[in-house]
Coordinates of C-alpha atoms in Angstrom, one line a residue:
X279 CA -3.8 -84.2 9.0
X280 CA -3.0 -82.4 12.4
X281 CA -7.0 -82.6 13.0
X282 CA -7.1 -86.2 12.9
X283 CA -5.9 -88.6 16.2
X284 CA -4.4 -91.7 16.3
X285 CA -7.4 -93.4 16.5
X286 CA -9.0 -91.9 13.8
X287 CA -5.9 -92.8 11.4
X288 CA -6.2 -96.0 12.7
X289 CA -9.4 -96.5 11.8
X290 CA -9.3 -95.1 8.3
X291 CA -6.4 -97.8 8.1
X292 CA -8.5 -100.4 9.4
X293 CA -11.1 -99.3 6.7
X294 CA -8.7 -99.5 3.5
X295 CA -7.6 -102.7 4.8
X296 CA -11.1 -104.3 5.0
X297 CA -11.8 -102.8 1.7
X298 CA -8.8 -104.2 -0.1
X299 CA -9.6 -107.2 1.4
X300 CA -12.9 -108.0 0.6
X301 CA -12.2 -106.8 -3.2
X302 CA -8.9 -109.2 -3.0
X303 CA -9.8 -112.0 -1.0
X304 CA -13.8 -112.2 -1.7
X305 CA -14.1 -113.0 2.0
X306 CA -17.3 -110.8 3.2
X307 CA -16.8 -111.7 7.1
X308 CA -13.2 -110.9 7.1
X309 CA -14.1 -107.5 5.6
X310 CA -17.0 -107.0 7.7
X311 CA -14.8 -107.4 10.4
X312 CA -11.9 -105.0 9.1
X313 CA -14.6 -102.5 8.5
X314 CA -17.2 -102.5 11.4
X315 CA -13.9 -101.5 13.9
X316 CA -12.6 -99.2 11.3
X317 CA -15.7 -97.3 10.7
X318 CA -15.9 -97.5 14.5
X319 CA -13.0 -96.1 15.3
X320 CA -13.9 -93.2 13.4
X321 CA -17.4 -92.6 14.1
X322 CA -16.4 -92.5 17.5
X323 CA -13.7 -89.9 17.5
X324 CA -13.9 -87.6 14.5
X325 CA -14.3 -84.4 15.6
X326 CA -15.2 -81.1 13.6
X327 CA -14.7 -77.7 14.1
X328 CA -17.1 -74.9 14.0
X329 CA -17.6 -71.5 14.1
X330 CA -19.4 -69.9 17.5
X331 CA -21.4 -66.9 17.9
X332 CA -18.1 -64.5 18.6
X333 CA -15.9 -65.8 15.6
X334 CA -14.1 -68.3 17.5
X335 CA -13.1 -71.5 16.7
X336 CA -14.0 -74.2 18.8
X337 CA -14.1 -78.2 18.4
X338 CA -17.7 -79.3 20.3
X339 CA -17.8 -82.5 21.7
X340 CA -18.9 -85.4 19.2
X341 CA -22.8 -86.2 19.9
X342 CA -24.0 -89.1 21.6
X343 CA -25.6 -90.7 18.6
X344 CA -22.8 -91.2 16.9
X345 CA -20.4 -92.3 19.9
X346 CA -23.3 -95.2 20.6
X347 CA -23.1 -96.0 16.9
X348 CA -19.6 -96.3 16.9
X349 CA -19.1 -98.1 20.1
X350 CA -21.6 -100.3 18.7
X351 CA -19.9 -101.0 15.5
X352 CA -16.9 -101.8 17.4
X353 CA -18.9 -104.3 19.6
X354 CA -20.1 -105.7 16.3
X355 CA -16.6 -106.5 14.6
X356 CA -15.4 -108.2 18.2
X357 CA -18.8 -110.6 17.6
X358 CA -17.9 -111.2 14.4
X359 CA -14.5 -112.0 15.3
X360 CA -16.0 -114.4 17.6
X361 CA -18.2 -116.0 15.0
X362 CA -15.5 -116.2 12.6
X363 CA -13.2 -117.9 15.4
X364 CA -16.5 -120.5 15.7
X365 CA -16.4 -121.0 12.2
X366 CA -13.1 -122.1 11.7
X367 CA -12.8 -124.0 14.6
X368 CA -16.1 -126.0 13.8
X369 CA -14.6 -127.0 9.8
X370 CA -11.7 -128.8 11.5

């Protein structure tokens, strides 16, 4: 656990809870929601370590692919957010 940041717990939280929700409440946008940031969160920051050419240790810096896939997932879940906002102000 001492590999993991805050933001990375955070996200696996964010996860469970979009998980549990969609197999409790059935609502697929909620969920979506829950996980886009969660998945996010920690596609963005995970970080792993790895072994250089002198037997050292060392955490390398997470790729860019993956940062732009995660920043983009959390854009997606604040659109959705949006859209779900739309939604329920439009039934009233």
């Amino acid at each position: 656990m001492k590999n993991f940041s805050l933001s990375v717990i955070i996200g696996i939280l964010f996860s469970a809870i979009g998980t549990a929700s969609l197999f409790l409440t059935r609502e697929a946008l909620t969920a979506a929601i829950w996980l886009s940031f969660g998945n996010g969160l920690i596609l963005s920051n995970l970080r792993f370590k790895k072994v250089d050419e002198a037997g050292n240790v060392v955490v390398p810096p997470v790729p860019k692919v993956r940062l732009y896939v995660g920043l983009g997932l959390i854009v997606m879940a604040v659109l959705l957010l949006l859209f779900q906002v739309y939604l329920d102000m439009s039934q009233q």
